[in-house]
mmCIF file of N, CA and C in Angstrom:
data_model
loop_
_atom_site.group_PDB
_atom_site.id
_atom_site.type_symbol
_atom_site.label_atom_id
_atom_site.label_comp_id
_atom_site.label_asym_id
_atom_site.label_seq_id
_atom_site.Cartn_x
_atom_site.Cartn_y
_atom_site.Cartn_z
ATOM 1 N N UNK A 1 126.608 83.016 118.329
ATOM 2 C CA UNK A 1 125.976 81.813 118.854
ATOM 3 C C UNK A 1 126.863 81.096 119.871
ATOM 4 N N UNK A 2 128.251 81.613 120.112
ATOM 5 C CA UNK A 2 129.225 81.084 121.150
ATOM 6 C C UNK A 2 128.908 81.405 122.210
ATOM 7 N N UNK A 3 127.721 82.318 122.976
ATOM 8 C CA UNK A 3 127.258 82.769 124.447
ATOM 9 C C UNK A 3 127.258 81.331 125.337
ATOM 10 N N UNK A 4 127.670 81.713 126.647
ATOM 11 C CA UNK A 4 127.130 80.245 126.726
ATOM 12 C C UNK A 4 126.409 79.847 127.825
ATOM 13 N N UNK A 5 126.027 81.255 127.900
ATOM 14 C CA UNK A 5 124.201 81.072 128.652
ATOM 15 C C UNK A 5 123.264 82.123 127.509
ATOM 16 N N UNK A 6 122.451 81.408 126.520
ATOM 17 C CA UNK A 6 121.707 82.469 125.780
ATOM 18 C C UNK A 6 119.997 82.448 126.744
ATOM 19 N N UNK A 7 119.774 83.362 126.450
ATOM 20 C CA UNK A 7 118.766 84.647 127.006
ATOM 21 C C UNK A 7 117.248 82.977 127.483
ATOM 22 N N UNK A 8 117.087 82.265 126.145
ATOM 23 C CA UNK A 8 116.430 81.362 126.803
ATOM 24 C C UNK A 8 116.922 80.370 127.931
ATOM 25 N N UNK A 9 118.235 80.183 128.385
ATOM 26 C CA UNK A 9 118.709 79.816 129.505
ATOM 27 C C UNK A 9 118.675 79.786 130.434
ATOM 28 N N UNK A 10 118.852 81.602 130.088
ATOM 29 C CA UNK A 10 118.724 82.841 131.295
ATOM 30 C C UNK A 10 117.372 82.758 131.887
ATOM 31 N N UNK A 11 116.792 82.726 131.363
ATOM 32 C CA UNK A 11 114.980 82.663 131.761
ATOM 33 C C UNK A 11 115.163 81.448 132.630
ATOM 34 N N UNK A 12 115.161 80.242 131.754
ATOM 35 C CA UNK A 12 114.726 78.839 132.732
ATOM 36 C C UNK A 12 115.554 79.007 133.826
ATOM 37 N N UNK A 13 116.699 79.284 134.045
ATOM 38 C CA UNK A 13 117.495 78.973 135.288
ATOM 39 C C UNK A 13 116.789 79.892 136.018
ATOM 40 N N UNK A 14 116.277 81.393 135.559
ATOM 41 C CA UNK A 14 116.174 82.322 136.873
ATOM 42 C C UNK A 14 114.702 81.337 137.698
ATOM 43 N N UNK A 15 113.744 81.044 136.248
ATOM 44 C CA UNK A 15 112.323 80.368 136.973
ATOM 45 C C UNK A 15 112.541 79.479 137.941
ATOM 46 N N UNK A 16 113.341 78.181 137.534
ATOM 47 C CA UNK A 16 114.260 77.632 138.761
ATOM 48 C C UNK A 16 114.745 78.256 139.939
ATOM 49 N N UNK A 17 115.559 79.007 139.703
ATOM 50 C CA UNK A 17 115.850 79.741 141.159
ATOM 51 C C UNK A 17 115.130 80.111 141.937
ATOM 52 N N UNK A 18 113.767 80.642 141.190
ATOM 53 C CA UNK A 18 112.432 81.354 141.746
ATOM 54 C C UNK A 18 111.951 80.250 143.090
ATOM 55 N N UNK A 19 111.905 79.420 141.987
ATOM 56 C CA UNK A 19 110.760 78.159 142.891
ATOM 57 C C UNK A 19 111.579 77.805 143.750
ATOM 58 N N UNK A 20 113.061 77.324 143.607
ATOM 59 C CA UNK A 20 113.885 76.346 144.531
ATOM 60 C C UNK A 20 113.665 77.472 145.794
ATOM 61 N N UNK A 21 113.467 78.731 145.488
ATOM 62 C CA UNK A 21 113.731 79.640 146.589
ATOM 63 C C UNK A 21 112.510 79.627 147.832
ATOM 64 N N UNK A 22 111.499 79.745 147.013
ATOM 65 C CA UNK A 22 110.177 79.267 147.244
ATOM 66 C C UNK A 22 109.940 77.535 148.469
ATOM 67 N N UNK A 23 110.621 76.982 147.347
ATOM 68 C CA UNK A 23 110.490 75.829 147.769
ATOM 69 C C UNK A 23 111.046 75.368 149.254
ATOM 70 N N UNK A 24 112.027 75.698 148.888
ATOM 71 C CA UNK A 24 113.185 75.960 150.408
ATOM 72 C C UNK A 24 112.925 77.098 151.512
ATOM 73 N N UNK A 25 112.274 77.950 151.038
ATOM 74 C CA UNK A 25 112.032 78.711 152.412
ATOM 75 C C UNK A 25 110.269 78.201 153.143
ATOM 76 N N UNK A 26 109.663 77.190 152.677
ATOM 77 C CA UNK A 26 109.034 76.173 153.232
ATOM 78 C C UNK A 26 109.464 74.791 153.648
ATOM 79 N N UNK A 27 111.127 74.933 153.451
ATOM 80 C CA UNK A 27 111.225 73.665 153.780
ATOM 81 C C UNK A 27 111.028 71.952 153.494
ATOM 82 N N UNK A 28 110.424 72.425 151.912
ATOM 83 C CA UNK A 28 109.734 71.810 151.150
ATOM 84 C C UNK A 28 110.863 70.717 149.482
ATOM 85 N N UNK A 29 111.773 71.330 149.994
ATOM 86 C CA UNK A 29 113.196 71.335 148.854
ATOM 87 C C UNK A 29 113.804 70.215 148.947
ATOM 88 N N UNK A 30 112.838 68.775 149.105
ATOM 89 C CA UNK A 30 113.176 67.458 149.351
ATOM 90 C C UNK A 30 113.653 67.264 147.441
ATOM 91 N N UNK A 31 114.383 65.841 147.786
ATOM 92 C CA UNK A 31 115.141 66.028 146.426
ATOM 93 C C UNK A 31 114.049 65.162 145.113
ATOM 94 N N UNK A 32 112.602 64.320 145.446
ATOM 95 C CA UNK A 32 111.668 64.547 144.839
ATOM 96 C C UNK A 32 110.827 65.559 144.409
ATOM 97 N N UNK A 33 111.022 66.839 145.132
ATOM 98 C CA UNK A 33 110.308 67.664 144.913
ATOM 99 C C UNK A 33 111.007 68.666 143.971
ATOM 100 N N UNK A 34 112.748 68.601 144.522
ATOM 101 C CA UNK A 34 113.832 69.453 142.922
ATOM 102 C C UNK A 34 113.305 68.309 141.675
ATOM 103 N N UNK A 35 113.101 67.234 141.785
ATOM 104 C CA UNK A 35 112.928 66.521 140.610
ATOM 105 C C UNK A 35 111.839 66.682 139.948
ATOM 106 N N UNK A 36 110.706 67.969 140.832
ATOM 107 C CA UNK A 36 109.090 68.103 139.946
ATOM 108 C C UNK A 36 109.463 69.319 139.461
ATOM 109 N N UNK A 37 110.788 70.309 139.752
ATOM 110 C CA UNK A 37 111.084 71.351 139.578
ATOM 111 C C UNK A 37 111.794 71.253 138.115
ATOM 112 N N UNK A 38 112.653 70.365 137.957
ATOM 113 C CA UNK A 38 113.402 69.912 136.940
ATOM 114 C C UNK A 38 112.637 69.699 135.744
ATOM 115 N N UNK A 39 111.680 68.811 135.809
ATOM 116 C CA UNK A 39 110.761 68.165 135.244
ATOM 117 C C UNK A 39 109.914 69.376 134.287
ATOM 118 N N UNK A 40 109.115 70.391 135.154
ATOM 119 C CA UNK A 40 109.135 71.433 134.771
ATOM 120 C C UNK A 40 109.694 72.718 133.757
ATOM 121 N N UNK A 41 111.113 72.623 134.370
ATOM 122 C CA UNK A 41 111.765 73.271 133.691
ATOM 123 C C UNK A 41 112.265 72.612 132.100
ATOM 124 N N UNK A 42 112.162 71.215 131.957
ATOM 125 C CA UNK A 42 112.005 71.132 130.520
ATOM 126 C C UNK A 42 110.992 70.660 129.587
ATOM 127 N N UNK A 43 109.917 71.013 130.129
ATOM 128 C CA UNK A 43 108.892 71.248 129.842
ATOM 129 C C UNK A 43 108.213 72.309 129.189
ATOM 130 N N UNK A 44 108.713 73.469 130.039
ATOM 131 C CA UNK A 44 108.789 74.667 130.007
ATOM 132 C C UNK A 44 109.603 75.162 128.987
ATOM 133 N N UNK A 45 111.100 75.029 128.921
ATOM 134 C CA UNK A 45 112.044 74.742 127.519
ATOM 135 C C UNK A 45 111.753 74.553 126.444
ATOM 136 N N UNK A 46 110.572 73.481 125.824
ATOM 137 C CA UNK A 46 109.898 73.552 124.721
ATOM 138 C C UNK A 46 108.737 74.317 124.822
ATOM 139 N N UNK A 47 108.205 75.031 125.921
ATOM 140 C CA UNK A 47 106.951 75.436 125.518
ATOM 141 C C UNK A 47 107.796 77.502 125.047
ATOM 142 N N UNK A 48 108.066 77.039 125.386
ATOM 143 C CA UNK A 48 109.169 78.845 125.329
ATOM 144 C C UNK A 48 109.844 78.521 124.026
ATOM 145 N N UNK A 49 110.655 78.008 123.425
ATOM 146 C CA UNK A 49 111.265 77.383 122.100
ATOM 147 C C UNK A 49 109.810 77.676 121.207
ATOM 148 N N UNK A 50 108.992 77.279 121.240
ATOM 149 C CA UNK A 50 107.465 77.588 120.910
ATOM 150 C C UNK A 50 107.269 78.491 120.266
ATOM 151 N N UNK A 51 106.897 79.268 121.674
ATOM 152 C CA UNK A 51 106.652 80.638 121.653
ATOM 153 C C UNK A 51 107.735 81.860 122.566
ATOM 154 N N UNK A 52 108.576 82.172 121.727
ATOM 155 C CA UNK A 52 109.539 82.767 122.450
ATOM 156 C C UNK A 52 109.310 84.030 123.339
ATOM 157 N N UNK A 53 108.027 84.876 122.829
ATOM 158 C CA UNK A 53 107.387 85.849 123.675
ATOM 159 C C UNK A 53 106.728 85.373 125.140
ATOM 160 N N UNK A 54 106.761 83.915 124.928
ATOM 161 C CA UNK A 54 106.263 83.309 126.661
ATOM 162 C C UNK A 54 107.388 83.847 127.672
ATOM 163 N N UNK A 55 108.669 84.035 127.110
ATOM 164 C CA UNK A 55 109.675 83.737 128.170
ATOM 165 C C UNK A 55 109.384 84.785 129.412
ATOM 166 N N UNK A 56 108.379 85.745 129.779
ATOM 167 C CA UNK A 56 108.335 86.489 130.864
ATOM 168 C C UNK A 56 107.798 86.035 131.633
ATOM 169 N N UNK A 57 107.163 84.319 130.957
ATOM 170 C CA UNK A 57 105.654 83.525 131.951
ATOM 171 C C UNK A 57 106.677 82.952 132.607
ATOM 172 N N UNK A 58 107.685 82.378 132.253
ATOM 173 C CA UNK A 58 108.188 81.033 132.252
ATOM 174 C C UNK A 58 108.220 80.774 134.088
ATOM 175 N N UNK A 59 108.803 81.790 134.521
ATOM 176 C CA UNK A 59 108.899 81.996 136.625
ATOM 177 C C UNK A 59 107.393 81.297 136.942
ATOM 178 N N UNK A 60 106.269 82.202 136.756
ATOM 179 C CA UNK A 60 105.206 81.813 136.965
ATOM 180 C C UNK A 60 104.453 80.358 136.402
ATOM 181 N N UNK A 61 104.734 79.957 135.149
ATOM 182 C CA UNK A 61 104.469 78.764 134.809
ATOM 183 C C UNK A 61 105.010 77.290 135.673
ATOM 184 N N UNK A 62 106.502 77.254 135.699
ATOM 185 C CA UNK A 62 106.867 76.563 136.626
ATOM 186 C C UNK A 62 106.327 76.487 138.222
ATOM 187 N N UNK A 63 105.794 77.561 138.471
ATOM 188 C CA UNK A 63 105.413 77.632 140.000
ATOM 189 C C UNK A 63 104.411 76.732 140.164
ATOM 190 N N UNK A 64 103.146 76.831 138.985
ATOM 191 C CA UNK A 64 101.884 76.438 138.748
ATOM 192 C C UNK A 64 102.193 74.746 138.783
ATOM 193 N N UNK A 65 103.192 74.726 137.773
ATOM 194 C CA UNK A 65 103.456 73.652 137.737
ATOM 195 C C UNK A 65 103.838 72.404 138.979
ATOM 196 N N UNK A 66 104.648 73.259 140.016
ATOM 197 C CA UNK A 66 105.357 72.068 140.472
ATOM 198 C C UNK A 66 104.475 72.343 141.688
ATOM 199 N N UNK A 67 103.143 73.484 141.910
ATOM 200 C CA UNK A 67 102.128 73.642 142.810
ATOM 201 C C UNK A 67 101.283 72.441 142.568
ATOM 202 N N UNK A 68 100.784 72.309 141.152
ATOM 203 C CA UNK A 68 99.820 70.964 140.908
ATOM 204 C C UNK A 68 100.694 69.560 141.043
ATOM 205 N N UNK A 69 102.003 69.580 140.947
ATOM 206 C CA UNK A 69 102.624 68.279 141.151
ATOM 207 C C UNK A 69 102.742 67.800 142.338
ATOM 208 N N UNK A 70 103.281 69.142 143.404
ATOM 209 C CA UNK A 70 103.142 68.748 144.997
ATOM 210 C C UNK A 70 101.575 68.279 145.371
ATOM 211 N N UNK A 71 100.559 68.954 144.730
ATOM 212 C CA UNK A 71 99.111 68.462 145.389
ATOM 213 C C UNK A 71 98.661 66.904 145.103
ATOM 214 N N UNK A 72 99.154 66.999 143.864
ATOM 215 C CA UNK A 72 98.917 65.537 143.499
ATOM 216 C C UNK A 72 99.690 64.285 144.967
ATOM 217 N N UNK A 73 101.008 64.553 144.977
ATOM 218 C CA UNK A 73 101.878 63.824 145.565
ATOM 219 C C UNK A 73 102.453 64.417 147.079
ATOM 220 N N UNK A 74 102.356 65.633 147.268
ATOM 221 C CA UNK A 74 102.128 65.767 148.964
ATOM 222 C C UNK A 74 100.990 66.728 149.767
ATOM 223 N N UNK A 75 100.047 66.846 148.737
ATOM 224 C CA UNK A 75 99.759 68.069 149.370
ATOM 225 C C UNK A 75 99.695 69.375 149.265
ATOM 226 N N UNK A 76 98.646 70.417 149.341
ATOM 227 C CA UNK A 76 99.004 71.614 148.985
ATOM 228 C C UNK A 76 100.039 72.637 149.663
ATOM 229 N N UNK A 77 100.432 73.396 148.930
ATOM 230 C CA UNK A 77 101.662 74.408 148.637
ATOM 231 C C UNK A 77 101.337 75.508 147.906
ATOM 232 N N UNK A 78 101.965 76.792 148.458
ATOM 233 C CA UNK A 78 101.989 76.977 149.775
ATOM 234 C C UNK A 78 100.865 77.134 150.209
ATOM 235 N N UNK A 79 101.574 76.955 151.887
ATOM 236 C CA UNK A 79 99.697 76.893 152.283
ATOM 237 C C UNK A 79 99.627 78.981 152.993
ATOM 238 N N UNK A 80 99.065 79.247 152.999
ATOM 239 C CA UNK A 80 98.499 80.646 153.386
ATOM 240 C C UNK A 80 99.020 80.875 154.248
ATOM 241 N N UNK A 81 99.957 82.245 154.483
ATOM 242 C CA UNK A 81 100.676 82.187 155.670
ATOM 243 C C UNK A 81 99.878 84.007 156.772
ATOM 244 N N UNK A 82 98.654 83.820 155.699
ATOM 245 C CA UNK A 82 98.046 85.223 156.064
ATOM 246 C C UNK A 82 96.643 84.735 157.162
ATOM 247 N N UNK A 83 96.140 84.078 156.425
ATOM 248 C CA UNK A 83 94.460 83.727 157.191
ATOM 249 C C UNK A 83 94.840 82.797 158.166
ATOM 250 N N UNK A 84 94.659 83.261 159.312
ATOM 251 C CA UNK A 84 95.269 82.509 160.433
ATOM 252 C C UNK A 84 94.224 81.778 160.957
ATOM 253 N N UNK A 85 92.702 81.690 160.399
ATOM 254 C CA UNK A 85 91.904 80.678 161.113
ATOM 255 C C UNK A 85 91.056 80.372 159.870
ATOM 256 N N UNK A 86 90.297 79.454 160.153
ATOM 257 C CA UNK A 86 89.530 78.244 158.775
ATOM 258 C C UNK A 86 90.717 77.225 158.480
ATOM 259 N N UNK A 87 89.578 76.327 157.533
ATOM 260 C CA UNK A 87 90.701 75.768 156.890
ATOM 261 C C UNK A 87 92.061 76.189 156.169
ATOM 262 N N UNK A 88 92.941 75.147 156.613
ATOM 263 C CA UNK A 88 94.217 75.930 156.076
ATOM 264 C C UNK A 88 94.361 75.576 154.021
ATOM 265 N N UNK A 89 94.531 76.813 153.344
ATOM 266 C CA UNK A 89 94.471 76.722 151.937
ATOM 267 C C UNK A 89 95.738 77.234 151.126
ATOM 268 N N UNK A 90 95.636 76.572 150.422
ATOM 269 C CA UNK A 90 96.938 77.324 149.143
ATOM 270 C C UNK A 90 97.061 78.642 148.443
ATOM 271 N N UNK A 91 98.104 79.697 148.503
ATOM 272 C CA UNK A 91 98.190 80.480 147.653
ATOM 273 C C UNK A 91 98.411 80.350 146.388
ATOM 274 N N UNK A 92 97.560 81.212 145.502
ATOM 275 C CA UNK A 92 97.737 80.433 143.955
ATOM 276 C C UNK A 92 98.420 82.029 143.225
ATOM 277 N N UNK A 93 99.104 81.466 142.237
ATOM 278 C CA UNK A 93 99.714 82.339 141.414
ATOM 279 C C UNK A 93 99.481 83.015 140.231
ATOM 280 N N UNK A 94 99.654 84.515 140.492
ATOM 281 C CA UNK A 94 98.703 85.455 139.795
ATOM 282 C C UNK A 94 99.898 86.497 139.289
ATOM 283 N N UNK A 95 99.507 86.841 137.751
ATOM 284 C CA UNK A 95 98.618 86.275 137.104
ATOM 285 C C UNK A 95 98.901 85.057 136.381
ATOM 286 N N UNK A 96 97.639 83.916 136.046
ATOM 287 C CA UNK A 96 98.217 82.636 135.663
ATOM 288 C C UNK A 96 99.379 82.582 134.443
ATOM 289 N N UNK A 97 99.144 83.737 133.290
ATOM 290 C CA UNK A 97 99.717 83.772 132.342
ATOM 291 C C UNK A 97 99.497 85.213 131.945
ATOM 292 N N UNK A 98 101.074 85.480 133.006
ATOM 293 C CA UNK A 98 101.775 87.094 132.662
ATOM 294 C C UNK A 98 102.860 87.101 133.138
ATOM 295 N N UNK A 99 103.392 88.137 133.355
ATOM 296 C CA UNK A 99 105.056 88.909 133.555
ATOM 297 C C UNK A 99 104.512 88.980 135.547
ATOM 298 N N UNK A 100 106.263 89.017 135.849
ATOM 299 C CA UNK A 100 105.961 89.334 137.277
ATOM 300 C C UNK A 100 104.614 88.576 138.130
ATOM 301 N N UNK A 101 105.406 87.232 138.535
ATOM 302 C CA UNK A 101 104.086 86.603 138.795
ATOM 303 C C UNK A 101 104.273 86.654 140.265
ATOM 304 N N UNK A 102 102.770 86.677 141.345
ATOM 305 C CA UNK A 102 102.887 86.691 142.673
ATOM 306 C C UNK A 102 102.227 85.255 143.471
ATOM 307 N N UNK A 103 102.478 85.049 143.983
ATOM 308 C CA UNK A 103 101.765 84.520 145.413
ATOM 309 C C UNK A 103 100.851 85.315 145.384
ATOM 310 N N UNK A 104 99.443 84.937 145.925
ATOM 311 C CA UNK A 104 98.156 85.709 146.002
ATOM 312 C C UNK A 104 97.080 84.516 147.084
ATOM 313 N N UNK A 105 96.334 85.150 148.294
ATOM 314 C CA UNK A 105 95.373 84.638 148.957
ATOM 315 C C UNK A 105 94.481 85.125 148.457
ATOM 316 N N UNK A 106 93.434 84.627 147.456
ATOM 317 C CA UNK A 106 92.109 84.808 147.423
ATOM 318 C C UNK A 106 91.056 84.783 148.409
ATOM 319 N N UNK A 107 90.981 84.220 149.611
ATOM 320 C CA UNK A 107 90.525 84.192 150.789
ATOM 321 C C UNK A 107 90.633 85.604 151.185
ATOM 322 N N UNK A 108 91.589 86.138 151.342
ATOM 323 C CA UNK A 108 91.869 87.363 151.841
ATOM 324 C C UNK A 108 91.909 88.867 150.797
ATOM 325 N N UNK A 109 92.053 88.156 149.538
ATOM 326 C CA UNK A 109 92.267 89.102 148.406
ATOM 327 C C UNK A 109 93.347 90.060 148.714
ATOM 328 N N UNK A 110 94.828 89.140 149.034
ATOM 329 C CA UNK A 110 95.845 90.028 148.949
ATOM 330 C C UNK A 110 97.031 89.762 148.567
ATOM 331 N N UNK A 111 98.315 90.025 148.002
ATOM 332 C CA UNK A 111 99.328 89.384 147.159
ATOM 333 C C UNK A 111 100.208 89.392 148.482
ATOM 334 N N UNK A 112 100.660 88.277 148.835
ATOM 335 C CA UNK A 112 101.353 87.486 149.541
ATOM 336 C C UNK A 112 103.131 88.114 149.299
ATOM 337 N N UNK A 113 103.535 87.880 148.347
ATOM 338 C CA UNK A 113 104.921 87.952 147.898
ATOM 339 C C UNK A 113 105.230 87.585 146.491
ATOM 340 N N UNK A 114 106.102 88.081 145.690
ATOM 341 C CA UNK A 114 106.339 87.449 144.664
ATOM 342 C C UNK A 114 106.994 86.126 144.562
ATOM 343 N N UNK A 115 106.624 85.368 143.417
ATOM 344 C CA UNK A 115 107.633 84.045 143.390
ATOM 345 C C UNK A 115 108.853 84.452 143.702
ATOM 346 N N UNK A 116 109.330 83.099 144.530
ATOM 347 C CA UNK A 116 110.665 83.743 144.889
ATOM 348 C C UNK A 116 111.415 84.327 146.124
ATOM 349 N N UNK A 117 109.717 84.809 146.808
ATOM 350 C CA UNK A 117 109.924 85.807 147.966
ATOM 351 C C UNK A 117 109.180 85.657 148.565
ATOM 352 N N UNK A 118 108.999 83.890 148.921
ATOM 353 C CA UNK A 118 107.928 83.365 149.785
ATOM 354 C C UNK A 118 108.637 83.450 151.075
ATOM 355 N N UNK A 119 109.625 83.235 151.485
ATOM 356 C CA UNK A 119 110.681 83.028 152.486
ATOM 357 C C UNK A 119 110.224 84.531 153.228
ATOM 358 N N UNK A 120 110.573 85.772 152.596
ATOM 359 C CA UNK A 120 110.323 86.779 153.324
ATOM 360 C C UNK A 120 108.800 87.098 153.902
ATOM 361 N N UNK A 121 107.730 86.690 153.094
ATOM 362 C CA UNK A 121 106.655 86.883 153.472
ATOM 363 C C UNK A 121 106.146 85.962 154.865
ATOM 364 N N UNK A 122 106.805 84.845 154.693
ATOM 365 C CA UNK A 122 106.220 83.678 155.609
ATOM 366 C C UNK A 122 107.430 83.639 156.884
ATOM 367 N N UNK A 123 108.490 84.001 156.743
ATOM 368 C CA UNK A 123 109.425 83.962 157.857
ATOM 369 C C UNK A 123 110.499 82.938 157.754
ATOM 370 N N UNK A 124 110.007 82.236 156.513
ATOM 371 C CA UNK A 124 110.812 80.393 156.046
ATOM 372 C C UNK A 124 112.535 81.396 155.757
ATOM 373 N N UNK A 125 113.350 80.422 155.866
ATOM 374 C CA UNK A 125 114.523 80.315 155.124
ATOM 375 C C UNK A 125 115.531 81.579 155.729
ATOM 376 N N UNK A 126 115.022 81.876 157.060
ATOM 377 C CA UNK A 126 115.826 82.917 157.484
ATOM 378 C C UNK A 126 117.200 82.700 158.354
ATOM 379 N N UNK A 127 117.805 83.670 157.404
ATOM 380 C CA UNK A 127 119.300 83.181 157.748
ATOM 381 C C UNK A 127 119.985 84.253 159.540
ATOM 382 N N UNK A 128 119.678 83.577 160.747
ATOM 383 C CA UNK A 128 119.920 84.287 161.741
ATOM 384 C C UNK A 128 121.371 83.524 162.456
#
């Protein structure tokens, strides 16, 4: 019990990393918006403590999460970096509650990038 990152740790920090990665390669990584990320993540902490077989959601849960917190308070995220004409819309994250969660345009019916790996899909966060 002396580890001193145990395995449920390991999870929340990577889901964190996921999103901040996410978050930041939109440019989006204002320090209200790490605070809907945070918020999340211990949230998430008891819902995994719970049910400890959640811990493969946990990446994808947080995403959902701090997706409905930005809409509430700025706006949707992310917005579609595929359908280049209509209204501009959000990619939502699939599947809602499973392992390996993606970015997905339903408009287009196609998986965008995984959490995490919004930066590469959209062009955000590139280091030149």
């Amino acid at each position: 019990m002396d580890d001193p990152i145990n395995p449920l740790e390991r999870t929340l920090h990577a889901a964190r990393a996921l999103v901040l990665a996410d978050l930041a390669s939109g440019e989006v990584a204002a320090a209200d918006v790490v605070s809907m990320v945070e918020d999340s993540v211990v949230q998430r902490r008891w819902w995994v403590e719970q049910w400890p077989e959640g811990a493969a959601y946990v990446a994808g849960l947080v995403a959902q999460d701090v997706q409905d917190a930005l809409l509430e308070s700025h706006g949707r995220w992310p917005l579609c970096p595929v359908c280049g004409s209509g209204d501009p819309h959000a990619l939502e994250v699939e599947p809602e509650l499973g392992p390996d969660p993606h970015w997905v345009c339903h408009k287009a019916g196609v998986k965008v990038a995984s959490v995490g790996s919004l930066g590469a899909a959209t062009g955000g966060a590139s280091t030149s």
